[in-house]
Short mmCIF file of C-alpha atoms in Angstrom, two decimals:
data_model
loop_
_atom_site.label_atom_id
_atom_site.label_comp_id
_atom_site.label_asym_id
_atom_site.label_seq_id
_atom_site.Cartn_x
_atom_site.Cartn_y
_atom_site.Cartn_z
CA MET A 1 -37.52 22.32 2.71
CA GLN A 2 -36.36 25.93 2.55
CA PRO A 3 -37.07 28.32 5.44
CA ASP A 4 -40.18 30.50 5.45
CA LEU A 5 -39.09 33.85 3.98
CA SER A 6 -42.49 35.54 3.75
CA TRP A 7 -42.44 39.33 3.87
CA VAL A 8 -45.33 39.03 6.34
CA GLY A 9 -42.93 37.26 8.71
CA VAL A 10 -41.04 40.55 9.10
CA LEU A 11 -44.28 42.29 10.05
CA GLU A 12 -45.04 39.53 12.58
CA HIS A 13 -41.56 39.87 14.06
CA HIS A 14 -42.01 43.55 14.87
CA ALA A 15 -45.68 43.16 15.85
CA LEU A 16 -44.54 40.70 18.52
CA ARG A 17 -41.60 42.74 19.83
CA THR A 18 -42.73 46.35 19.37
CA PRO A 19 -46.51 46.05 18.89
CA ASP A 20 -47.25 49.70 19.69
CA LYS A 21 -44.55 51.16 17.45
CA PRO A 22 -46.06 52.95 14.44
CA ILE A 23 -45.24 51.22 11.18
CA ALA A 24 -46.59 54.18 9.22
CA ALA A 25 -48.50 57.44 9.55
CA PHE A 26 -50.76 59.03 6.96
CA GLY A 27 -51.64 62.50 8.16
CA ASP A 28 -53.33 62.02 11.53
CA ASP A 29 -53.98 58.33 10.82
CA VAL A 30 -51.32 56.23 12.56
CA VAL A 31 -51.15 52.43 12.42
CA THR A 32 -48.90 50.31 14.62
CA TYR A 33 -47.11 47.11 13.68
CA ARG A 34 -49.69 45.05 15.58
CA GLN A 35 -52.59 46.89 14.02
CA MET A 36 -51.14 46.40 10.53
CA GLN A 37 -50.72 42.69 11.22
CA ASP A 38 -54.34 42.43 12.33
CA ARG A 39 -55.67 44.45 9.41
CA ALA A 40 -53.67 42.43 6.89
CA ALA A 41 -54.84 39.11 8.37
CA ALA A 42 -58.47 40.24 8.29
CA LEU A 43 -58.18 41.50 4.72
CA ALA A 44 -56.45 38.30 3.67
CA THR A 45 -59.46 36.36 4.93
CA GLY A 46 -61.71 38.59 2.81
CA PHE A 47 -59.48 38.01 -0.21
CA GLN A 48 -59.69 34.27 0.35
CA ASP A 49 -63.48 34.52 0.35
CA LEU A 50 -63.16 36.10 -3.12
CA GLY A 51 -61.16 33.08 -4.33
CA VAL A 52 -57.61 34.34 -3.84
CA ALA A 53 -55.14 31.54 -3.13
CA ALA A 54 -51.36 31.08 -3.08
CA GLY A 55 -49.83 32.11 -6.38
CA ASP A 56 -52.75 34.33 -7.43
CA VAL A 57 -52.20 37.98 -8.34
CA VAL A 58 -53.84 40.89 -6.50
CA GLY A 59 -53.68 44.09 -8.55
CA LEU A 60 -53.53 47.46 -6.79
CA LEU A 61 -54.21 50.83 -8.44
CA SER A 62 -53.83 53.40 -5.70
CA TYR A 63 -52.31 56.62 -4.58
CA ASN A 64 -50.14 56.32 -1.47
CA SER A 65 -52.09 55.25 1.60
CA LEU A 66 -51.97 52.91 4.58
CA GLU A 67 -54.23 50.56 2.61
CA PHE A 68 -51.51 50.33 -0.03
CA LEU A 69 -49.20 48.60 2.46
CA GLU A 70 -52.09 46.61 3.92
CA VAL A 71 -53.04 45.11 0.54
CA ILE A 72 -49.47 43.95 -0.08
CA PHE A 73 -49.26 42.29 3.33
CA ALA A 74 -52.74 40.75 2.92
CA ALA A 75 -51.89 39.23 -0.45
CA ASN A 76 -48.61 37.84 0.87
CA HIS A 77 -50.46 36.49 3.95
CA LEU A 78 -52.18 34.06 1.56
CA GLY A 79 -49.02 33.32 -0.41
CA ALA A 80 -50.48 35.45 -3.20
CA ILE A 81 -48.65 38.04 -5.29
CA ALA A 82 -49.15 41.80 -4.85
CA MET A 83 -49.09 43.90 -8.02
CA PRO A 84 -48.91 47.71 -7.65
CA ILE A 85 -49.94 49.47 -10.87
CA ASN A 86 -48.70 52.83 -12.14
CA TRP A 87 -51.68 55.21 -11.92
CA ARG A 88 -50.13 57.43 -14.60
CA LEU A 89 -50.91 54.82 -17.24
CA ALA A 90 -53.83 54.98 -19.65
CA ALA A 91 -56.85 52.68 -19.22
CA ALA A 92 -55.74 50.45 -22.10
CA GLU A 93 -52.36 49.89 -20.45
CA VAL A 94 -53.93 49.13 -17.06
CA ALA A 95 -56.27 46.70 -18.80
CA PHE A 96 -53.34 44.97 -20.49
CA ILE A 97 -51.54 44.58 -17.15
CA LEU A 98 -54.64 43.13 -15.46
CA GLU A 99 -55.17 40.69 -18.32
CA HIS A 100 -51.53 39.70 -18.83
CA SER A 101 -50.95 39.19 -15.11
CA GLN A 102 -54.16 37.12 -14.83
CA ALA A 103 -55.07 39.13 -11.74
CA ARG A 104 -57.66 37.43 -9.54
CA VAL A 105 -58.62 40.61 -7.65
CA PHE A 106 -58.27 44.28 -8.59
CA VAL A 107 -58.14 46.79 -5.72
CA CYS A 108 -58.68 50.42 -6.72
CA ASP A 109 -58.39 53.72 -4.87
CA GLU A 110 -61.59 55.80 -4.68
CA GLU A 111 -60.01 58.71 -6.58
CA LEU A 112 -58.89 56.37 -9.38
CA LEU A 113 -62.19 54.51 -9.85
CA ALA A 114 -62.88 56.17 -13.20
CA LEU A 115 -59.57 54.90 -14.55
CA GLY A 116 -59.98 51.52 -12.86
CA THR A 117 -63.52 51.03 -14.15
CA ASP A 118 -62.53 52.00 -17.69
CA ALA A 119 -59.65 49.50 -17.57
CA ALA A 120 -61.66 46.64 -16.04
CA ASP A 121 -64.61 47.18 -18.40
CA ARG A 122 -62.29 46.43 -21.34
CA LEU A 123 -61.86 42.83 -20.15
CA ASP A 124 -64.38 40.11 -20.92
CA ASP A 125 -63.47 38.04 -17.89
CA GLY A 126 -61.73 40.47 -15.58
CA PRO A 127 -60.75 40.26 -11.92
CA VAL A 128 -63.05 40.75 -8.94
CA ARG A 129 -63.23 44.48 -8.26
CA VAL A 130 -62.59 45.93 -4.79
CA ALA A 131 -62.82 49.66 -4.06
CA VAL A 132 -61.02 51.51 -1.30
CA SER A 133 -63.95 53.86 -0.81
CA THR A 134 -66.76 54.77 1.52
CA ASP A 135 -69.46 53.86 -1.00
CA ALA A 136 -68.52 51.31 -3.63
CA PRO A 137 -70.06 51.79 -7.09
CA ASP A 138 -72.00 49.03 -8.83
CA GLY A 139 -69.83 46.02 -9.54
CA TRP A 140 -67.30 46.87 -6.85
CA ALA A 141 -66.95 45.41 -3.35
CA ARG A 142 -65.77 47.61 -0.47
CA LEU A 143 -62.35 46.90 0.99
CA ALA A 144 -63.61 47.67 4.50
CA ASP A 145 -66.31 44.99 4.16
CA LEU A 146 -63.68 42.36 3.34
CA ARG A 147 -62.03 42.98 6.72
CA ALA A 148 -65.30 42.44 8.62
CA THR A 149 -64.70 38.81 9.53
CA ALA A 150 -64.31 37.16 12.90
CA ASP A 151 -62.14 34.17 12.05
CA TRP A 152 -58.86 35.00 10.35
CA VAL A 153 -57.17 32.57 8.02
CA ASP A 154 -53.69 31.36 9.01
CA ARG A 155 -50.72 32.78 7.15
CA VAL A 156 -49.33 30.64 4.35
CA PRO A 157 -45.56 30.01 4.74
CA VAL A 158 -43.59 30.58 1.54
CA GLU A 159 -40.10 29.72 0.39
CA GLY A 160 -37.73 32.38 -0.80
CA ASP A 161 -38.30 31.62 -4.48
CA ALA A 162 -42.05 32.31 -4.21
CA LEU A 163 -43.26 35.55 -5.77
CA HIS A 164 -43.81 38.45 -3.42
CA ARG A 165 -44.66 41.07 -6.02
CA LEU A 166 -45.19 41.78 -9.71
CA MET A 167 -44.20 45.20 -11.03
CA TYR A 168 -44.78 46.09 -14.66
CA THR A 169 -42.08 48.26 -16.15
CA SER A 170 -41.90 49.96 -19.53
CA GLY A 171 -40.16 48.00 -22.24
CA THR A 172 -38.38 49.33 -25.31
CA THR A 173 -40.58 47.27 -27.63
CA GLY A 174 -44.13 46.04 -27.32
CA ARG A 175 -46.01 46.06 -24.05
CA PRO A 176 -44.78 46.53 -20.46
CA LYS A 177 -43.10 43.50 -18.88
CA GLY A 178 -44.00 42.05 -15.51
CA VAL A 179 -40.97 41.94 -13.21
CA MET A 180 -41.16 38.94 -10.88
CA LEU A 181 -39.77 39.84 -7.45
CA THR A 182 -39.48 37.03 -4.92
CA HIS A 183 -39.59 37.11 -1.13
CA ALA A 184 -35.87 36.29 -1.17
CA ASN A 185 -35.18 39.19 -3.56
CA LEU A 186 -36.82 41.56 -1.08
CA ALA A 187 -35.03 40.02 1.90
CA TRP A 188 -31.60 40.30 0.27
CA LYS A 189 -32.38 43.86 -0.82
CA ASN A 190 -33.20 44.73 2.78
CA PHE A 191 -30.04 43.03 4.08
CA ALA A 192 -27.98 45.02 1.57
CA HIS A 193 -29.60 48.38 2.22
CA VAL A 194 -29.60 48.11 6.01
CA THR A 195 -25.90 47.26 5.83
CA GLU A 196 -25.12 49.98 3.30
CA LEU A 197 -27.23 52.78 4.75
CA GLY A 198 -27.05 52.04 8.47
CA VAL A 199 -30.83 52.28 8.92
CA THR A 200 -32.17 51.51 12.43
CA ALA A 201 -35.51 51.43 14.25
CA ASP A 202 -34.86 54.99 15.39
CA ASP A 203 -35.05 56.36 11.85
CA VAL A 204 -38.11 58.11 10.44
CA GLY A 205 -38.66 57.60 6.74
CA LEU A 206 -40.65 59.72 4.31
CA ALA A 207 -42.49 58.09 1.39
CA CYS A 208 -43.44 61.09 -0.72
CA GLY A 209 -42.98 59.53 -4.15
CA PRO A 210 -45.46 57.02 -5.59
CA LEU A 211 -45.39 53.65 -3.84
CA TYR A 212 -45.97 51.86 -7.15
CA HIS A 213 -42.32 52.78 -7.83
CA VAL A 214 -39.40 50.95 -6.17
CA GLY A 215 -37.93 54.31 -5.14
CA ALA A 216 -40.55 55.16 -2.53
CA LEU A 217 -41.58 51.57 -1.82
CA ASP A 218 -38.19 49.88 -1.54
CA LEU A 219 -35.49 52.50 -1.09
CA ILE A 220 -37.47 53.82 1.88
CA THR A 221 -40.62 52.02 3.04
CA THR A 222 -39.71 48.32 2.97
CA THR A 223 -36.25 49.14 4.34
CA MET A 224 -37.84 51.04 7.23
CA ILE A 225 -40.24 48.16 7.92
CA ALA A 226 -37.37 45.66 7.84
CA VAL A 227 -35.75 47.34 10.87
CA GLY A 228 -38.97 48.26 12.69
CA ALA A 229 -38.85 51.97 11.94
CA THR A 230 -41.70 54.36 11.08
CA THR A 231 -42.54 55.79 7.65
CA MET A 232 -44.51 59.00 7.05
CA VAL A 233 -46.65 58.41 3.97
CA HIS A 234 -47.80 61.25 1.68
CA ARG A 235 -50.65 60.57 -0.73
CA VAL A 236 -48.95 62.38 -3.60
CA PHE A 237 -45.81 64.47 -3.83
CA ASP A 238 -46.06 68.07 -2.70
CA ALA A 239 -42.77 69.90 -2.15
CA ALA A 240 -44.07 72.32 0.49
CA ALA A 241 -45.71 69.45 2.39
CA VAL A 242 -42.42 67.55 2.34
CA VAL A 243 -40.59 70.44 3.98
CA GLU A 244 -43.33 70.77 6.60
CA GLU A 245 -43.19 67.02 7.30
CA ILE A 246 -39.43 67.10 7.78
CA GLU A 247 -39.75 69.83 10.40
CA ARG A 248 -42.81 68.32 12.14
CA SER A 249 -41.80 64.64 12.24
CA ARG A 250 -38.00 65.05 12.24
CA VAL A 251 -37.64 62.89 9.15
CA THR A 252 -34.22 61.26 8.87
CA CYS A 253 -34.36 59.30 5.58
CA MET A 254 -36.02 60.02 2.25
CA TRP A 255 -35.89 59.06 -1.42
CA THR A 256 -36.49 61.61 -4.13
CA ALA A 257 -36.33 61.52 -7.90
CA PRO A 258 -34.33 64.45 -9.30
CA ALA A 259 -37.49 66.31 -10.35
CA MET A 260 -38.77 66.05 -6.78
CA VAL A 261 -35.51 67.39 -5.34
CA ARG A 262 -35.66 70.34 -7.72
CA ALA A 263 -39.17 71.16 -6.53
CA ILE A 264 -38.09 70.97 -2.87
CA LEU A 265 -35.16 73.30 -3.52
CA GLU A 266 -37.57 75.81 -5.09
CA VAL A 267 -39.84 76.02 -2.01
CA PRO A 268 -39.82 79.71 -0.96
CA GLY A 269 -37.58 80.33 2.03
CA ILE A 270 -36.08 76.82 1.91
CA GLU A 271 -32.76 78.20 3.20
CA ASP A 272 -34.40 79.23 6.48
CA ARG A 273 -36.20 75.95 7.21
CA ASP A 274 -34.96 73.44 9.81
CA LEU A 275 -33.88 70.45 7.74
CA SER A 276 -31.21 69.31 10.19
CA SER A 277 -32.94 66.01 11.04
CA VAL A 278 -32.37 64.62 7.56
CA ARG A 279 -29.29 62.40 7.61
CA LEU A 280 -29.88 60.49 4.37
CA ILE A 281 -31.21 61.54 0.99
CA ILE A 282 -31.24 58.80 -1.61
CA ALA A 283 -31.60 60.08 -5.13
CA GLY A 284 -31.44 58.52 -8.51
CA GLY A 285 -33.53 57.49 -11.46
CA GLU A 286 -31.45 59.53 -13.87
CA LYS A 287 -28.03 61.14 -14.15
CA MET A 288 -27.88 64.26 -11.97
CA PRO A 289 -25.89 67.39 -12.90
CA ILE A 290 -23.01 68.19 -10.58
CA PRO A 291 -24.13 71.81 -9.82
CA PHE A 292 -27.49 70.43 -8.78
CA ILE A 293 -25.84 67.97 -6.38
CA GLU A 294 -23.75 70.78 -4.89
CA ARG A 295 -26.82 72.91 -4.22
CA LEU A 296 -28.59 69.99 -2.60
CA ARG A 297 -25.70 69.45 -0.21
CA ARG A 298 -25.75 73.14 0.78
CA THR A 299 -29.49 73.03 1.49
CA PHE A 300 -29.30 69.83 3.55
CA PRO A 301 -25.96 70.29 5.37
CA SER A 302 -26.54 67.36 7.79
CA ALA A 303 -27.49 64.87 5.11
CA TRP A 304 -25.53 62.21 3.33
CA PHE A 305 -26.53 62.59 -0.29
CA ALA A 306 -26.38 59.04 -1.56
CA ASP A 307 -26.63 59.27 -5.32
CA ALA A 308 -27.83 55.84 -6.36
CA TYR A 309 -28.44 53.59 -9.32
CA GLY A 310 -30.95 50.77 -9.44
CA LEU A 311 -33.76 49.13 -11.31
CA THR A 312 -37.17 47.61 -10.71
CA GLU A 313 -35.62 44.27 -11.66
CA THR A 314 -33.26 44.45 -8.68
CA VAL A 315 -35.71 45.86 -6.09
CA SER A 316 -33.84 49.19 -6.43
CA GLY A 317 -30.57 50.48 -5.01
CA ASP A 318 -27.72 48.60 -6.70
CA THR A 319 -25.05 51.24 -6.10
CA PHE A 320 -24.70 54.08 -3.60
CA LEU A 321 -22.19 56.91 -3.41
CA ASP A 322 -20.77 56.73 0.12
CA ALA A 323 -20.60 59.86 2.24
CA HIS A 324 -16.78 59.98 2.28
CA SER A 325 -16.68 60.10 -1.52
CA THR A 326 -19.39 62.68 -2.16
CA VAL A 327 -16.86 65.33 -3.12
CA SER A 328 -13.99 63.26 -4.50
CA LYS A 329 -16.30 61.16 -6.71
CA LEU A 330 -18.93 63.78 -7.46
CA GLY A 331 -21.04 62.65 -10.39
CA SER A 332 -20.62 58.97 -9.62
CA VAL A 333 -23.49 56.73 -8.47
CA GLY A 334 -21.07 54.92 -6.18
CA ARG A 335 -20.09 51.30 -5.82
CA ALA A 336 -22.14 48.12 -5.74
CA CYS A 337 -24.03 47.40 -2.53
CA PRO A 338 -23.41 44.18 -0.55
CA TYR A 339 -24.47 40.84 -2.02
CA LEU A 340 -24.40 42.19 -5.57
CA GLU A 341 -21.83 41.83 -8.34
CA LEU A 342 -21.59 44.59 -10.95
CA ALA A 343 -19.52 44.37 -14.10
CA ILE A 344 -19.10 46.37 -17.30
CA TRP A 345 -19.23 44.24 -20.48
CA ASP A 346 -18.55 44.93 -24.12
CA GLU A 347 -20.84 43.74 -26.91
CA SER A 348 -19.21 40.32 -26.97
CA GLY A 349 -19.89 39.73 -23.29
CA SER A 350 -16.35 40.31 -22.05
CA PRO A 351 -15.43 42.62 -19.13
CA VAL A 352 -13.86 45.92 -20.18
CA PRO A 353 -10.90 47.56 -18.40
CA ALA A 354 -11.43 50.35 -15.87
CA GLY A 355 -12.29 53.63 -17.57
CA GLU A 356 -13.89 52.06 -20.65
CA ARG A 357 -17.59 52.18 -21.54
CA GLY A 358 -19.79 49.13 -21.66
CA GLU A 359 -23.12 47.71 -20.59
CA ILE A 360 -23.78 47.38 -16.87
CA VAL A 361 -24.56 43.77 -15.94
CA LEU A 362 -25.58 42.52 -12.49
CA ARG A 363 -25.63 39.26 -10.58
CA GLY A 364 -26.79 38.41 -7.06
CA PRO A 365 -29.71 37.27 -4.89
CA LYS A 366 -31.57 40.59 -5.10
CA VAL A 367 -31.80 40.31 -8.89
CA PHE A 368 -35.29 39.37 -10.05
CA LYS A 369 -36.52 35.94 -11.11
CA GLY A 370 -37.51 36.91 -14.64
CA TYR A 371 -40.37 38.42 -16.62
CA TRP A 372 -43.88 37.12 -16.00
CA ARG A 373 -45.11 34.86 -18.81
CA ASP A 374 -42.27 36.03 -21.07
CA PRO A 375 -39.52 33.38 -21.29
CA ASP A 376 -37.94 34.96 -24.37
CA ALA A 377 -37.46 38.34 -22.69
CA THR A 378 -36.15 36.58 -19.59
CA ALA A 379 -33.61 34.58 -21.60
CA THR A 380 -32.42 37.72 -23.39
CA ALA A 381 -32.11 39.67 -20.14
CA PHE A 382 -29.98 36.94 -18.54
CA ALA A 383 -27.73 36.13 -21.49
CA GLY A 384 -24.40 34.91 -20.15
CA GLY A 385 -25.84 34.33 -16.69
CA TRP A 386 -25.91 38.01 -15.67
CA PHE A 387 -28.79 40.49 -15.86
CA HIS A 388 -28.30 42.97 -18.71
CA THR A 389 -29.50 46.41 -17.58
CA GLY A 390 -29.34 48.12 -20.96
CA ASP A 391 -27.47 51.00 -19.31
CA VAL A 392 -24.01 52.10 -20.38
CA GLY A 393 -21.52 52.85 -17.63
CA VAL A 394 -17.88 53.28 -16.75
CA LYS A 395 -16.18 51.87 -13.67
CA ASP A 396 -13.05 53.69 -12.51
CA GLU A 397 -10.00 52.07 -10.92
CA ASP A 398 -11.57 52.40 -7.45
CA GLY A 399 -14.73 50.60 -8.53
CA PHE A 400 -16.94 53.71 -8.68
CA VAL A 401 -19.60 53.60 -11.38
CA TYR A 402 -20.57 56.45 -13.68
CA ILE A 403 -23.71 56.27 -15.82
CA VAL A 404 -23.02 57.65 -19.27
CA ASP A 405 -25.75 56.44 -21.63
CA ARG A 406 -28.52 53.94 -22.27
CA LEU A 407 -28.62 51.15 -24.78
CA LYS A 408 -32.39 51.06 -24.44
CA ASP A 409 -34.64 53.47 -26.30
CA MET A 410 -35.95 54.79 -22.99
CA ILE A 411 -36.97 58.25 -21.81
CA VAL A 412 -36.39 58.91 -18.11
CA SER A 413 -38.74 61.68 -16.97
CA GLY A 414 -38.92 62.55 -13.28
CA GLY A 415 -37.32 59.21 -12.42
CA GLU A 416 -39.96 57.28 -14.41
CA ASN A 417 -39.17 55.13 -17.42
CA ILE A 418 -41.23 56.02 -20.50
CA ALA A 419 -40.91 53.84 -23.58
CA GLY A 420 -41.24 55.95 -26.70
CA SER A 421 -42.80 52.97 -28.46
CA GLU A 422 -45.70 52.94 -25.99
CA VAL A 423 -46.48 56.61 -26.62
CA GLU A 424 -46.18 56.03 -30.36
CA ARG A 425 -48.69 53.18 -30.15
CA VAL A 426 -51.28 55.54 -28.63
CA LEU A 427 -50.62 58.17 -31.29
CA TYR A 428 -51.14 55.60 -34.03
CA GLU A 429 -54.64 54.96 -32.72
CA HIS A 430 -55.65 58.41 -34.00
CA PRO A 431 -56.95 58.19 -37.59
CA ALA A 432 -55.09 61.36 -38.64
CA VAL A 433 -51.66 59.97 -37.70
CA VAL A 434 -49.76 58.31 -40.54
CA GLU A 435 -46.36 58.08 -38.88
CA ALA A 436 -44.97 59.11 -35.49
CA ALA A 437 -41.74 58.98 -33.53
CA VAL A 438 -41.24 59.84 -29.87
CA VAL A 439 -37.84 60.91 -28.56
CA ALA A 440 -36.39 62.52 -25.45
CA ARG A 441 -35.76 66.22 -25.03
CA PRO A 442 -33.68 67.58 -22.13
CA ASP A 443 -35.83 69.39 -19.57
CA GLU A 444 -34.69 71.45 -16.57
CA LYS A 445 -37.53 70.25 -14.32
CA TRP A 446 -38.06 66.61 -15.36
CA GLY A 447 -34.61 65.71 -16.68
CA GLU A 448 -36.16 64.52 -19.94
CA VAL A 449 -39.59 64.86 -21.51
CA PRO A 450 -41.03 62.91 -24.43
CA VAL A 451 -41.48 64.84 -27.68
CA ALA A 452 -43.58 63.43 -30.52
CA TYR A 453 -42.83 64.03 -34.19
CA VAL A 454 -46.00 63.28 -36.14
#
């Protein structure tokens, strides 16, 4: 019997030792570790009443909120699988994810109910619908009503190989693929990032990017929770609000996609703001120009700018550029974090010498289990026993990695992966379109934007 590695166990640990410490704040709404534990247990009981059991999937379409974290903990409390969904997707894509994942319950944010209803209505036998809203529309239960129960169900212990989360990511062909992240994957990610980044309970994190993305959820929020720290949660990204939050809450750690950093640097009077509390800025999601990195370092003089590289399939953060090498290795995404092996392979599957290009492959306990209900894609991704990222890199003689290209036909816009094939599929639904191709165009704000030739 393996030990219980449930993510909820981490919440219980801090709820017992520092019950009154805030786990997160959303504006004036602050929730402590004990309160989050209680809310998650109550919601889990409501989910169980809807038929959710261990191994079932709970879908979540939501802007950032305290309920976002609560739903994940509540699902895991039952041994069920949380599934955050990208709210930038079209209704047909959300519907595909709900159907392919075989979601038992679908939780939807009040402001996204139009999208959620459109998606769920496309399914003949869809999940039970739960709305995070004051007044639930017809066909939807209210999340708050699910918590209104006196007797809470006991937490289900889970082994490390059990699924903690499903995250659908854009594929180069066909539909999105469901990345299976286990409780052990998350635990090893947290071990690695706490070791690498030196995060402690005294830190204050800022989740200003979308929590459906591993950047905001895992490079910041789950790492903060792992050590018992507090995370300030913003519903959506707003550059001016970020600067205000840094000054008000003395934020120490944050993750930003390059497009978000650019917006922050363009806030009027940014040079005169007190940003001295920030000690760590994790960035990544695309290759960042060196002049841009230099400007960022001037604006945040107290911060370690940790340029990073990572994927959804590895719970984010595979490499980090250490503070001592920020200047000498400018342009690099750093070296592999603890508990992870990184190699550069040629097309035949052999390692290449330092300085030569090849595909980045990864191996270690934070690497995902495989793709949900897609054994062929899983086998292809793990050919040779290592995970094939599809990214082309170079490792220098000191082990520092440089990202130079992508094997995959992928557009990276604002840190988000966009498969050209998915956009093309939507275009082909229009009767006037005979043929279409979608490619990337460089963009100063977003890094890349998709351009359609029709």
